[in-house]
Structures are given as C-alpha cells and as structure tokens.
Short mmCIF file of C-alpha atoms in Angstrom, two decimals:
data_model
loop_
_atom_site.label_atom_id
_atom_site.label_comp_id
_atom_site.label_asym_id
_atom_site.label_seq_id
_atom_site.Cartn_x
_atom_site.Cartn_y
_atom_site.Cartn_z
CA MET P 1 93.63 70.01 122.20
CA GLU P 2 96.12 67.28 123.18
CA ASN P 3 98.32 65.33 120.82
CA MET P 4 97.05 61.87 119.86
CA PHE P 5 98.54 58.47 119.37
CA CYS P 6 97.13 56.01 116.85
CA TYR P 7 98.79 53.40 114.69
CA GLN P 8 95.95 51.01 113.92
CA CYS P 9 95.74 51.63 110.17
CA GLU P 10 98.22 50.97 107.27
CA GLN P 11 98.53 54.65 106.37
CA THR P 12 99.57 55.80 109.84
CA ALA P 13 102.04 58.70 109.77
CA GLY P 14 105.61 57.69 108.99
CA CYS P 15 104.68 54.00 109.32
CA THR P 16 105.03 54.47 113.08
CA GLY P 17 101.95 56.33 114.36
CA CYS P 18 99.84 59.46 114.17
CA THR P 19 100.97 61.65 117.06
CA GLY P 20 99.94 65.24 116.24
CA LYS P 21 96.70 67.19 116.27
CA ALA P 22 94.97 64.92 113.72
CA GLY P 23 95.39 61.48 112.19
CA VAL P 24 96.00 60.67 108.54
CA CYS P 25 92.41 59.46 108.39
CA GLY P 26 91.21 62.92 109.37
CA LYS P 27 90.08 62.26 112.97
CA SER P 28 91.10 64.97 115.44
CA ALA P 29 93.18 64.39 118.56
CA ASP P 30 89.99 64.95 120.62
CA VAL P 31 88.19 62.18 118.71
CA ALA P 32 91.19 59.89 119.18
CA ARG P 33 91.16 60.63 122.93
CA LEU P 34 87.44 59.78 123.18
CA GLN P 35 87.97 56.58 121.23
CA ASP P 36 90.65 55.64 123.78
CA GLU P 37 88.29 56.53 126.60
CA LEU P 38 85.58 54.35 124.97
CA THR P 39 88.04 51.50 124.71
CA GLY P 40 88.97 51.90 128.39
CA ALA P 41 85.29 51.83 129.28
CA LEU P 42 84.82 48.65 127.25
CA ILE P 43 87.70 47.04 129.20
CA ALA P 44 85.91 48.01 132.40
CA LEU P 45 82.70 46.41 130.98
CA ALA P 46 84.66 43.20 130.28
CA ARG P 47 86.01 43.26 133.83
CA ALA P 48 82.52 43.62 135.24
CA ALA P 49 81.25 40.78 133.09
CA GLU P 50 83.29 38.23 135.04
CA GLY P 51 80.96 36.13 137.14
CA THR P 52 77.82 37.82 135.77
CA MET P 53 75.39 37.23 132.94
CA PRO P 54 75.60 39.98 130.32
CA GLN P 55 72.35 40.59 128.52
CA GLU P 56 71.68 41.33 124.83
CA SER P 57 71.94 45.05 125.50
CA THR P 58 75.39 44.51 127.04
CA HIS P 59 76.57 42.53 124.00
CA ARG P 60 75.26 45.27 121.75
CA ALA P 61 77.10 47.94 123.75
CA MET P 62 80.35 46.01 123.52
CA ILE P 63 80.04 45.30 119.76
CA GLU P 64 78.92 48.83 118.89
CA GLY P 65 81.64 50.33 121.00
CA LEU P 66 84.36 48.33 119.29
CA PHE P 67 82.93 49.03 115.83
CA ILE P 68 82.88 52.76 116.48
CA THR P 69 86.63 52.75 117.05
CA LEU P 70 87.39 51.24 113.62
CA THR P 71 89.26 53.52 111.19
CA ASN P 72 87.01 55.83 109.11
CA VAL P 73 83.80 55.05 111.03
CA ASN P 74 83.04 57.79 113.54
CA PHE P 75 84.47 61.29 113.67
CA ASP P 76 81.76 62.78 115.91
CA GLN P 77 82.59 63.59 119.54
CA ASP P 78 78.98 63.73 120.69
CA SER P 79 78.01 60.28 119.40
CA ILE P 80 81.23 58.72 120.79
CA GLN P 81 80.50 60.30 124.20
CA ALA P 82 77.00 58.94 124.06
CA GLN P 83 78.37 55.43 123.44
CA ILE P 84 80.76 55.83 126.38
CA GLU P 85 77.82 56.66 128.63
CA LYS P 86 75.88 53.67 127.26
CA VAL P 87 78.80 51.34 128.07
CA ARG P 88 79.09 52.76 131.54
CA ARG P 89 75.36 52.18 132.22
CA GLU P 90 75.72 48.57 131.08
CA LYS P 91 78.77 48.14 133.36
CA GLU P 92 76.83 49.47 136.36
CA ALA P 93 73.98 47.06 135.57
CA LEU P 94 76.53 44.17 135.69
CA VAL P 95 78.11 45.50 138.92
CA SER P 96 74.66 45.42 140.59
CA GLN P 97 74.51 41.68 139.92
CA CYS P 98 77.76 40.99 141.71
CA SER P 99 77.82 41.44 145.50
CA VAL P 100 81.62 41.45 145.51
CA CYS P 101 81.65 44.52 143.25
CA ARG P 102 79.06 46.70 145.02
CA THR P 103 81.78 48.40 147.04
CA PRO P 104 84.77 50.09 145.40
CA CYS P 105 87.38 47.43 144.77
CA GLY P 106 89.19 48.61 141.66
CA ARG P 107 88.44 45.51 139.63
CA ASN P 108 85.92 47.38 137.41
CA ASP P 109 87.97 50.53 136.89
CA GLU P 110 88.21 51.91 133.41
CA TYR P 111 91.56 51.24 131.75
CA ASP P 112 93.93 54.08 130.81
CA MET P 113 94.99 53.39 127.22
CA GLU P 114 98.20 55.36 127.83
CA LYS P 115 99.42 52.30 129.69
CA LEU P 116 99.10 50.24 126.54
CA TRP P 117 100.66 52.78 124.19
CA LYS P 118 103.66 53.12 126.52
CA ASP P 119 104.02 49.42 127.35
CA GLU P 120 107.02 47.23 126.55
CA PRO P 121 107.19 46.84 122.70
CA ASP P 122 106.35 43.12 122.47
CA ILE P 123 103.49 43.28 124.99
CA ARG P 124 102.12 46.38 123.29
CA SER P 125 102.39 44.61 119.93
CA LEU P 126 100.50 41.51 121.00
CA LYS P 127 97.82 43.49 122.86
CA SER P 128 97.39 45.72 119.78
CA LEU P 129 96.97 42.69 117.58
CA LEU P 130 94.37 41.39 120.05
CA LEU P 131 92.53 44.70 120.31
CA PHE P 132 92.53 45.51 116.57
CA GLY P 133 91.44 41.96 115.74
CA LEU P 134 88.49 42.31 118.17
CA ARG P 135 87.59 45.64 116.56
CA GLY P 136 87.49 44.00 113.13
CA MET P 137 85.49 41.03 114.35
CA ALA P 138 83.00 43.37 116.00
CA ALA P 139 82.14 44.81 112.56
CA TYR P 140 81.23 41.34 111.36
CA ALA P 141 79.26 40.56 114.55
CA TYR P 142 77.42 43.82 114.15
CA HIS P 143 76.25 43.10 110.62
CA ALA P 144 74.99 39.70 111.70
CA MET P 145 73.36 41.18 114.80
CA VAL P 146 71.23 43.70 112.83
CA LEU P 147 69.89 40.74 110.85
CA GLY P 148 68.97 38.92 114.08
CA TYR P 149 71.92 36.54 114.26
CA SER P 150 74.31 36.19 117.18
CA ASP P 151 76.51 33.54 118.73
CA GLU P 152 77.19 33.22 122.45
CA GLU P 153 80.76 31.99 121.99
CA VAL P 154 81.54 35.03 119.84
CA ASN P 155 79.84 37.40 122.26
CA GLN P 156 81.65 35.98 125.25
CA PHE P 157 85.03 36.18 123.56
CA PHE P 158 84.72 39.95 123.24
CA TYR P 159 84.72 40.16 127.08
CA LYS P 160 87.55 37.68 127.39
CA GLY P 161 89.68 39.46 124.84
CA MET P 162 89.06 43.00 126.13
CA PHE P 163 89.75 41.83 129.70
CA ALA P 164 93.13 40.60 128.50
CA VAL P 165 93.91 43.90 126.81
CA GLY P 166 93.73 45.56 130.26
CA ALA P 167 95.38 42.77 132.20
CA GLU P 168 99.07 42.30 133.20
CA LEU P 169 99.86 39.24 131.06
CA PRO P 170 103.21 37.90 129.73
CA MET P 171 103.84 37.15 126.04
CA GLU P 172 103.29 33.39 126.49
CA LYS P 173 99.73 34.15 127.73
CA LEU P 174 98.93 36.77 125.12
CA LEU P 175 100.03 34.93 122.00
CA PRO P 176 97.47 32.10 122.27
CA LEU P 177 94.77 34.74 122.80
CA VAL P 178 95.83 36.54 119.62
CA LEU P 179 95.52 33.35 117.65
CA GLU P 180 92.24 32.53 119.34
CA VAL P 181 90.81 35.74 117.83
CA GLY P 182 91.35 34.09 114.44
CA GLY P 183 89.41 30.96 115.44
CA VAL P 184 86.50 32.85 116.92
CA ASN P 185 86.45 35.23 113.94
CA LEU P 186 86.06 32.27 111.57
CA LYS P 187 82.93 31.34 113.47
CA CYS P 188 81.78 35.01 113.39
CA MET P 189 82.31 35.20 109.59
CA GLU P 190 80.37 31.98 109.13
CA LEU P 191 77.58 33.49 111.20
CA LEU P 192 77.50 36.58 109.01
CA HIS P 193 77.55 34.47 105.87
CA ARG P 194 74.56 32.55 107.14
CA ALA P 195 72.73 35.73 108.07
CA ASN P 196 73.30 37.33 104.68
CA THR P 197 72.44 34.30 102.59
CA THR P 198 69.32 33.47 104.68
CA ALA P 199 68.06 37.05 104.36
CA TYR P 200 68.99 37.73 100.73
CA GLY P 201 69.70 34.38 99.02
CA ILE P 202 72.85 32.72 97.64
CA PRO P 203 74.96 35.16 95.60
CA SER P 204 75.42 34.27 91.96
CA PRO P 205 77.69 35.81 89.33
CA VAL P 206 76.41 39.10 87.82
CA THR P 207 77.75 41.80 85.56
CA VAL P 208 77.37 45.30 86.97
CA SER P 209 77.36 48.46 84.87
CA LEU P 210 79.46 51.47 85.87
CA SER P 211 77.27 53.86 83.87
CA VAL P 212 74.54 56.11 85.37
CA PRO P 213 71.25 56.87 83.51
CA LYS P 214 69.73 60.33 83.73
CA GLY P 215 67.44 61.19 86.59
CA PRO P 216 67.55 61.13 90.40
CA PHE P 217 69.70 58.57 92.15
CA ILE P 218 71.29 57.67 95.50
CA VAL P 219 74.74 56.17 96.13
CA VAL P 220 75.07 53.74 99.01
CA SER P 221 78.52 53.00 100.48
CA GLY P 222 79.78 50.68 103.13
CA HIS P 223 78.98 47.07 103.90
CA ASP P 224 75.52 46.85 105.57
CA LEU P 225 73.10 44.99 103.30
CA ARG P 226 70.17 45.62 105.59
CA ASP P 227 70.46 49.35 105.19
CA LEU P 228 70.55 48.93 101.42
CA GLN P 229 67.44 46.73 101.56
CA LEU P 230 65.55 49.30 103.63
CA LEU P 231 66.53 52.11 101.26
CA LEU P 232 65.44 50.04 98.26
CA GLU P 233 62.08 49.44 99.90
CA GLN P 234 61.56 53.11 100.67
CA THR P 235 62.60 54.29 97.18
CA GLU P 236 60.54 51.77 95.21
CA GLY P 237 58.22 53.50 92.80
CA LYS P 238 59.61 56.99 93.43
CA GLY P 239 61.60 57.29 90.21
CA ILE P 240 64.92 57.14 92.03
CA ASN P 241 67.69 54.73 91.06
CA VAL P 242 70.08 53.28 93.61
CA PHE P 243 73.77 52.69 93.04
CA THR P 244 76.30 50.85 95.13
CA HIS P 245 79.75 52.18 95.97
CA GLY P 246 82.93 50.61 97.31
CA GLU P 247 82.32 47.46 99.40
CA MET P 248 78.56 47.53 98.65
CA LEU P 249 79.19 46.33 95.08
CA PRO P 250 78.63 42.61 95.93
CA ALA P 251 75.04 43.42 96.93
CA HIS P 252 74.11 43.06 93.23
CA ALA P 253 74.78 39.30 93.45
CA TYR P 254 72.12 38.58 96.08
CA PRO P 255 68.79 37.46 94.49
CA LYS P 256 66.50 39.31 96.84
CA LEU P 257 68.40 42.60 96.40
CA LYS P 258 68.93 42.46 92.66
CA ALA P 259 65.14 41.82 92.29
CA TYR P 260 64.71 45.54 92.87
CA THR P 261 64.80 46.90 89.34
CA HIS P 262 65.90 50.33 90.52
CA LEU P 263 69.17 48.93 91.93
CA LYS P 264 70.99 49.87 88.80
CA GLY P 265 74.77 49.64 89.05
CA ASN P 266 77.93 50.74 90.82
CA TYR P 267 79.23 54.28 91.03
CA GLY P 268 82.91 55.08 91.53
CA THR P 269 85.79 53.05 92.72
CA ALA P 270 87.41 52.41 96.09
CA TRP P 271 86.84 54.42 99.27
CA GLN P 272 89.98 56.58 99.08
CA ASN P 273 88.82 58.17 95.83
CA GLN P 274 85.52 59.53 97.27
CA GLN P 275 86.64 63.09 97.81
CA LYS P 276 87.35 63.39 94.10
CA GLU P 277 84.46 61.24 92.82
CA PHE P 278 81.79 62.88 95.01
CA ALA P 279 82.87 66.47 94.35
CA ASP P 280 80.36 67.17 91.56
CA LEU P 281 77.97 64.30 92.21
CA PRO P 282 74.34 65.47 91.70
CA ALA P 283 73.08 62.88 94.23
CA PRO P 284 73.20 62.11 97.93
CA VAL P 285 75.54 59.48 99.40
CA LEU P 286 74.54 57.25 102.32
CA PHE P 287 77.38 55.76 104.41
CA THR P 288 76.33 52.59 106.26
CA THR P 289 79.69 51.49 107.78
CA ASN P 290 83.37 52.42 107.70
CA CYS P 291 85.19 53.95 104.76
CA LEU P 292 83.91 57.53 105.38
CA MET P 293 86.49 60.22 104.69
CA PRO P 294 86.01 63.77 106.01
CA PRO P 295 83.60 65.29 103.45
CA ARG P 296 84.78 68.35 101.56
CA ASP P 297 82.69 71.56 101.37
CA SER P 298 81.81 70.81 97.74
CA TYR P 299 79.60 67.88 98.72
CA LYS P 300 79.19 67.73 102.50
CA ASP P 301 75.54 68.77 102.27
CA ARG P 302 74.90 65.59 100.28
CA VAL P 303 76.42 63.08 102.77
CA PHE P 304 74.18 61.09 105.12
CA THR P 305 75.26 58.62 107.80
CA THR P 306 73.51 55.79 109.65
CA GLU P 307 74.24 53.07 112.24
CA VAL P 308 77.53 53.71 114.08
CA VAL P 309 78.91 55.99 111.34
CA SER P 310 78.84 59.66 112.20
CA TYR P 311 80.49 62.95 111.25
CA PRO P 312 79.96 66.43 112.79
CA GLY P 313 77.33 68.41 110.89
CA MET P 314 76.15 65.50 108.74
CA THR P 315 72.49 64.39 108.78
CA HIS P 316 72.32 61.10 110.67
CA ILE P 317 69.59 58.52 110.03
CA GLY P 318 68.76 56.93 113.37
CA GLY P 319 67.42 53.59 114.41
CA GLU P 320 64.00 54.31 113.01
CA LYS P 321 65.57 54.06 109.53
CA ASP P 322 63.50 56.72 107.92
CA PHE P 323 65.45 57.61 104.81
CA THR P 324 63.12 60.44 103.82
CA PRO P 325 65.91 63.15 104.06
CA VAL P 326 68.06 61.11 101.65
CA ILE P 327 65.16 60.60 99.24
CA GLU P 328 64.19 64.29 99.33
CA LYS P 329 67.78 65.28 98.61
CA ALA P 330 67.92 62.91 95.62
CA LEU P 331 64.71 64.42 94.16
CA GLN P 332 66.00 67.94 94.85
CA LEU P 333 69.35 67.35 93.11
CA GLY P 334 67.74 65.54 90.19
CA GLY P 335 70.75 63.48 89.10
CA TYR P 336 72.41 63.83 85.70
CA PRO P 337 70.45 65.52 82.91
CA GLU P 338 71.59 62.84 80.47
CA ASP P 339 72.94 59.29 80.57
CA MET P 340 76.54 59.18 81.81
CA THR P 341 79.19 56.56 81.00
CA PHE P 342 81.88 56.05 83.64
CA THR P 343 84.80 53.68 83.73
CA GLY P 344 86.91 51.88 86.28
CA ILE P 345 90.54 52.64 86.97
CA ASN P 346 91.67 50.70 83.86
CA GLY P 347 88.98 52.00 81.48
CA GLY P 348 86.44 49.18 81.79
CA THR P 349 82.74 50.05 81.74
CA GLN P 350 81.53 47.07 83.78
CA VAL P 351 82.64 44.67 86.49
CA THR P 352 81.56 41.24 87.68
CA THR P 353 80.86 40.00 91.23
CA GLY P 354 79.03 37.15 92.93
CA PHE P 355 81.66 34.38 92.76
CA GLY P 356 81.13 33.31 96.37
CA LYS P 357 81.88 29.83 97.65
CA ASP P 358 78.64 28.35 96.28
CA ALA P 359 79.36 29.68 92.77
CA VAL P 360 83.00 28.60 92.75
CA LEU P 361 82.41 25.23 94.38
CA GLY P 362 79.51 24.74 91.96
CA ALA P 363 82.19 24.70 89.27
CA ALA P 364 84.54 22.53 91.32
CA ASP P 365 84.53 19.66 88.85
CA THR P 366 85.67 22.07 86.11
CA VAL P 367 88.32 23.58 88.38
CA ILE P 368 89.63 20.21 89.57
CA GLU P 369 89.80 18.84 86.02
CA GLY P 370 91.48 22.03 84.91
CA VAL P 371 94.21 21.64 87.47
CA LYS P 372 94.72 17.93 86.79
CA SER P 373 94.92 18.52 83.05
CA GLY P 374 97.31 21.42 83.43
CA LYS P 375 94.89 24.02 81.99
CA ILE P 376 94.84 25.83 85.33
CA SER P 377 98.35 26.37 86.64
CA HIS P 378 97.73 28.36 89.84
CA PHE P 379 95.23 30.15 92.04
CA PHE P 380 96.05 33.62 93.41
CA LEU P 381 93.94 35.23 96.10
CA VAL P 382 94.71 38.88 95.50
CA GLY P 383 92.46 40.79 97.83
CA GLY P 384 92.12 43.01 100.82
CA CYS P 385 91.86 46.76 101.45
CA ASP P 386 92.62 49.57 99.08
CA GLY P 387 94.21 52.83 100.15
CA ALA P 388 95.83 55.99 99.00
CA LYS P 389 99.39 55.41 100.09
CA ALA P 390 101.93 54.75 97.26
CA GLY P 391 102.75 51.12 96.51
CA ARG P 392 99.29 49.74 95.85
CA ASN P 393 99.83 49.66 92.06
CA TYR P 394 101.75 46.51 92.94
CA TYR P 395 98.44 44.60 93.00
CA THR P 396 97.39 45.82 89.57
CA GLU P 397 100.78 44.80 88.11
CA PHE P 398 100.76 41.48 89.94
CA VAL P 399 97.40 40.53 88.40
CA GLN P 400 98.50 41.70 84.93
CA GLU P 401 101.69 39.63 85.13
CA ALA P 402 100.18 36.51 86.57
CA PRO P 403 100.27 33.53 84.17
CA GLU P 404 97.47 33.56 81.63
CA ASP P 405 96.39 30.08 82.75
CA SER P 406 95.92 31.18 86.41
CA LEU P 407 92.76 32.15 88.21
CA ILE P 408 92.58 35.34 90.36
CA LEU P 409 90.31 35.16 93.33
CA THR P 410 89.58 38.53 94.90
CA LEU P 411 87.49 40.27 97.53
CA ALA P 412 87.16 43.53 99.44
CA CYS P 413 87.91 46.96 97.92
CA GLY P 414 91.45 46.17 96.87
CA LYS P 415 89.93 44.62 93.74
CA TYR P 416 89.07 48.07 92.36
CA ARG P 417 92.75 48.23 91.26
CA PHE P 418 92.02 45.65 88.56
CA ASN P 419 88.43 44.42 88.60
CA ASP P 420 87.39 46.28 85.45
CA MET P 421 90.10 44.60 83.34
CA ASP P 422 89.20 41.81 80.93
CA LEU P 423 91.79 39.08 81.45
CA GLY P 424 89.93 36.49 79.45
CA THR P 425 88.87 33.05 80.67
CA VAL P 426 90.30 29.78 81.79
CA CYS P 427 88.24 26.56 81.49
CA GLY P 428 85.19 28.73 80.80
CA LEU P 429 85.64 30.72 83.95
CA PRO P 430 86.56 34.48 83.99
CA ARG P 431 90.10 34.78 85.27
CA ILE P 432 89.03 37.36 87.83
CA LEU P 433 86.56 35.93 90.30
CA ASP P 434 85.15 38.55 92.72
CA MET P 435 84.07 36.72 95.88
CA GLY P 436 82.52 39.78 97.53
CA GLN P 437 83.17 42.11 100.46
CA CYS P 438 85.92 41.70 103.05
CA ASN P 439 83.01 40.25 105.05
CA ASP P 440 83.02 37.42 102.55
CA ALA P 441 86.53 36.21 103.34
CA TYR P 442 84.72 33.15 104.77
CA SER P 443 83.86 32.14 101.19
CA ALA P 444 87.48 32.29 100.11
CA ILE P 445 88.61 30.25 103.11
CA MET P 446 85.91 27.59 102.47
CA VAL P 447 86.86 27.35 98.79
CA ALA P 448 90.47 26.70 99.79
CA VAL P 449 89.43 24.12 102.38
CA GLU P 450 87.13 22.26 100.01
CA LEU P 451 89.69 22.24 97.21
CA ALA P 452 92.25 20.80 99.65
CA LYS P 453 89.78 18.03 100.45
CA ALA P 454 89.23 17.34 96.76
CA PHE P 455 92.94 17.01 96.13
CA ASP P 456 93.53 15.12 99.36
CA CYS P 457 96.13 17.59 100.60
CA SER P 458 96.50 20.50 102.96
CA VAL P 459 95.64 24.10 101.97
CA ASN P 460 99.36 24.84 102.07
CA GLU P 461 99.98 22.12 99.43
CA LEU P 462 97.48 23.59 96.94
CA PRO P 463 98.72 25.60 93.96
CA LEU P 464 97.27 28.62 95.81
CA SER P 465 99.05 31.76 96.90
CA MET P 466 97.66 34.58 98.99
CA VAL P 467 98.81 38.12 98.15
CA LEU P 468 96.96 40.42 100.53
CA SER P 469 96.66 44.16 101.06
CA TRP P 470 95.64 45.59 104.37
CA TYR P 471 94.43 48.95 105.62
CA GLU P 472 92.19 48.61 108.70
CA GLN P 473 91.22 46.28 111.52
CA LYS P 474 88.95 43.88 109.64
CA ALA P 475 91.97 42.91 107.57
CA VAL P 476 93.77 42.23 110.90
CA CYS P 477 91.19 39.74 112.15
CA ILE P 478 91.10 38.00 108.74
CA LEU P 479 94.85 37.59 108.83
CA LEU P 480 94.60 36.14 112.34
CA THR P 481 91.99 33.69 111.03
CA LEU P 482 94.38 32.53 108.28
CA LEU P 483 97.12 32.06 110.88
CA HIS P 484 94.71 30.19 113.12
CA LEU P 485 94.13 27.78 110.19
CA GLY P 486 97.88 27.31 109.83
CA ILE P 487 98.03 28.91 106.38
CA GLN P 488 101.52 29.85 105.42
CA ASN P 489 103.49 31.86 102.84
CA ILE P 490 101.18 34.86 102.85
CA TYR P 491 102.47 37.90 101.04
CA LEU P 492 101.40 41.07 102.86
CA GLY P 493 101.60 44.73 101.89
CA PRO P 494 101.95 47.44 100.90
CA THR P 495 103.70 47.96 104.23
CA LEU P 496 103.84 45.81 107.38
CA PRO P 497 101.75 46.96 110.38
CA ALA P 498 103.43 49.55 112.62
CA PHE P 499 102.03 47.74 115.68
CA VAL P 500 103.95 44.57 114.96
CA SER P 501 107.19 44.61 116.96
CA GLU P 502 110.42 43.13 115.60
CA ASN P 503 110.20 40.05 117.86
CA VAL P 504 106.53 39.40 117.00
CA LEU P 505 107.32 39.84 113.30
CA ASN P 506 110.18 37.41 113.54
CA TYR P 507 107.90 34.87 115.16
CA LEU P 508 105.29 35.28 112.39
CA GLU P 509 107.95 35.00 109.70
CA GLU P 510 109.51 31.86 111.28
CA LYS P 511 106.26 30.05 112.09
CA TYR P 512 104.06 31.12 109.18
CA HIS P 513 106.52 32.41 106.62
CA ILE P 514 104.66 35.72 106.20
CA ALA P 515 106.62 37.87 103.77
CA PRO P 516 106.35 41.53 102.85
CA ILE P 517 105.67 42.14 99.16
CA SER P 518 108.62 43.17 96.99
CA THR P 519 107.93 43.55 93.27
CA PRO P 520 105.33 41.59 91.22
CA LYS P 521 108.02 39.96 89.07
CA GLU P 522 110.17 38.93 92.09
CA ASP P 523 107.20 37.62 94.07
CA LEU P 524 105.79 35.69 91.12
CA ALA P 525 109.16 34.12 90.51
CA ARG P 526 109.38 33.04 94.16
CA ILE P 527 105.79 31.70 94.17
CA LEU P 528 106.10 29.83 90.88
CA GLN P 529 109.73 28.89 91.43
CA VAL P 530 110.81 30.05 87.99
#
C-alpha cells in the first residue's frame, strides 16, 4: 500500500493534507490512488471530447465519476475501478469519432495527478479550486439528472474545466476559469431547484419531530429525494415508518413527499455523529449520497448504500432500485419496543424546515416593512457543512449571541448545531429559518437578490452577513458562486482550505474581503460596527 495525498476536505490532517496510509475520512491510500486514477481518466475524457459530440452516456460518466471522488461518498475499490473502466470506454467511443485521434498522438492520455499535487503552489491552488468546485457541482448535476433534468452548458463546462486541470496554464488563465465555475454552478443549482420543485412541489414550512414511535422503521441519509420517494412507495402499507437523517431533513417540506403518512420525522443530528447515533439503532440506514463514514462493527450489517455511494462489504442497491433487502432488515429488527423521545444537540424535541425562497419571499412585505421600521436589524446566513473538528461550536455561540431582532437564515447540515433551539420570533417569523439542504443554496442566493431589488441596492449593501462553515467540495462550488456574484465580506471557517495558497488567499481577501472567523463576539462587533 502506497502513501496517499489528499487535502480536499476541511478536516485534512494537520490542515495541510492526509499523506499516510489512510485519510481522516477513513478512505485507504489504495482508494485515494484509485480516485486519482479516476480523475486522470476523466481528464482524458475531457481531452477526447474536444471536437466531438459527447452523448448522454458520456455526460453521465463524467458526472458520476466526479461525484464518486467527493469526500465520504465511495470507499469501495471495486466500484471505483468499474467507474474508471466506464470512463475509458466512453473516451474510446469519442476517439473513434475523431480521425485525428485514431492514431497514438498523446492528446488523449490520462493525466497523472502527481503532477498536480507537486505543481507550483499557486497553480496547484487554482487547479484544486477548479477541480473541487467541479466535483461539488457534479453532485448537484447528478441529482437533477436522475430526475430527468440536464443542461448542455453545464454538461459542456465539465469537459472544459477538467481539460484545464490537466493543461499547462498560467495563473491569469486559471483564475477566470475558477470564477466561471461559480457562474455555471448557479445555473446548475437553479436546474436542480427546478427539478426538485417540479417533481415534489414547492417546499413550505413544517415542524418535524425528533421522536420515534415503536415499531419497524428505516432511516434515510444523504440528499437524493428520488431515492427517498422510491423507498416511500415501496414501504407504503407495510407497517414501516421512514425517518430522514442529516441533509435529508428538508424532504419533509415537499408536498408530494410529506403526503406519505409513514414519513414520520427526523432521526439523529449531523453526519459526523452517525457512528455514535447508529451504534444501537434497531433499524437499517440507507445512504443515498455523501456523508457516509466507515461503519463500525456494531451496526455495519444494517447499512445499505445506493447510487454512487459504496463501501466494502455493505449491501448495495443497484439501478433497479429494489429496496427489498432494506425493508426485510427493518421488519427483522423490529424497531423500538416502545415510543422513544430524542432531542437535538441543545435539548429540543423538534425542528422546523421548509423556508425556501418561495416561503421567505412570500413574506417579503413583512420582512421589508420590518427592516424599514427597525424591527428587523440584520440578516445572518449561518450555514454550511458540519464536522467533527474542534471550533464548530462557534456557530452555535454566534447564533445565540446574534441580536434578538435579527433573523438567522440557515441551510445544509451545519444547522444541526442550533436548529433545535427556540430563539423566538421577529415580525411573526421564527428567528431561525431553515432553507434546506446545501443543494438549496440557490434559494438563499435568490432571497438575497430579490431583497436587494426591493431595497434598490446591491446585495453587499443589504443588512446581510454570511457566516459560513465548510467541509467538502459542494461548499467549495457554492463559495465560488458567491464570489462570481461579487458578494463580499464572507466569514469562513472553522479553518481556511489547505489547498488555498498564500497568494490566492491574499487575492481573495483583497478583492472579496473574505475573512476567517475569529470569535462570535469579535465577529459580531465587526459586522454590526458596535
């Protein structure tokens, strides 16, 4: 087994990179090597796409391949190798279209990722931002794709971006491409928003219980609403309740999903607590996307995966989407013998979600009048990824110390630090407004854009501050989207990305005034100028 190199997540070893036999996330050096090989094959696919017409199967291979390399998605060498072979077949199909490439010419060679990891620091930094942003965007494109939605501009940019990762380009060529990821990702997030709302309706505010009634149940984690829908269909009338976990919580807000009466509530908190929360769980867990941690022996026989998620020895539900093994396991385990009451991190027994752009903008008159009258002093978007590394209590304390007349917009799993707290109301609205998954960052952006129009000012002139936490690559592409829109004064933590070089960081600080978080009191004082 060779040593690995990976620094794409926030928890990377020593804030510099995982370089040993295994990563902090739990993937082995062999898995990391295969993910690099897959990335090199995707670059070759992008090279072959020049001057050809990639088909839907080619787009799928590119998007799946990028998604598989996200943190906490795939730990299984066999399935990664199968994806590499799929990508290579698609590349050969493209090569056969191009007479120039039918003889060995080197232009379609697979890229050796060691060249990137050992490149000059600023080039490596910009290419990493580009690559990790593309990986995050691929997750959004994938969720839209399985619902039948795609966009040719988004699809083509994957080839353009991956080609650039493997090309010899100077900083002045790479920087515009990095920011272009943000612009294309905005279109991709809008596509996913349209796909989800067309399929499942417009989300509306809903209160979700954290308690679990007695009897068989299944916990569904991840982000893929289609997988949840299919499971709900197959469990209907079988006496099995279904509970969301982690980023699946916002599913309760969609009319067509909450119409299933056996979609009961939400179990557990954020992804990094799963090894503790699942230890004695008398129910199976289905992982539909990223956020899988290596299962412990105490519950590994109850973990199921589907889509691009995979782990050695776990039962994988393939493309036929027959969830019979999950259903049988739920009936076998039987659930709790009596009703169980669980709480969030702060002791609350319920949470709210569903405050997407339609719900918030539906109350725009109230919000605008509240700001004009002084009843609403400030908006804080406190959202992003959660994680296990020390320092994330900052976000809990920030929300607790925010002015009582401020509104807290939130999304993604970082909200589990505080979403069970009752902070009261402002102008009839709950102070904590959960806008959904990280996938729903589009809603938050549109709310900011529409409020700016209402106040006839720019987003940067609104009484709005963004205090974001990051962990993996979807957070990277969202950040790039905010930069593409010119949004400034973002507070980012709990640590800055290891893949951002000193010169690139200086550029971001000077142009966009990105600042690392300090303490809640200090940051609030700077934001509110008190």
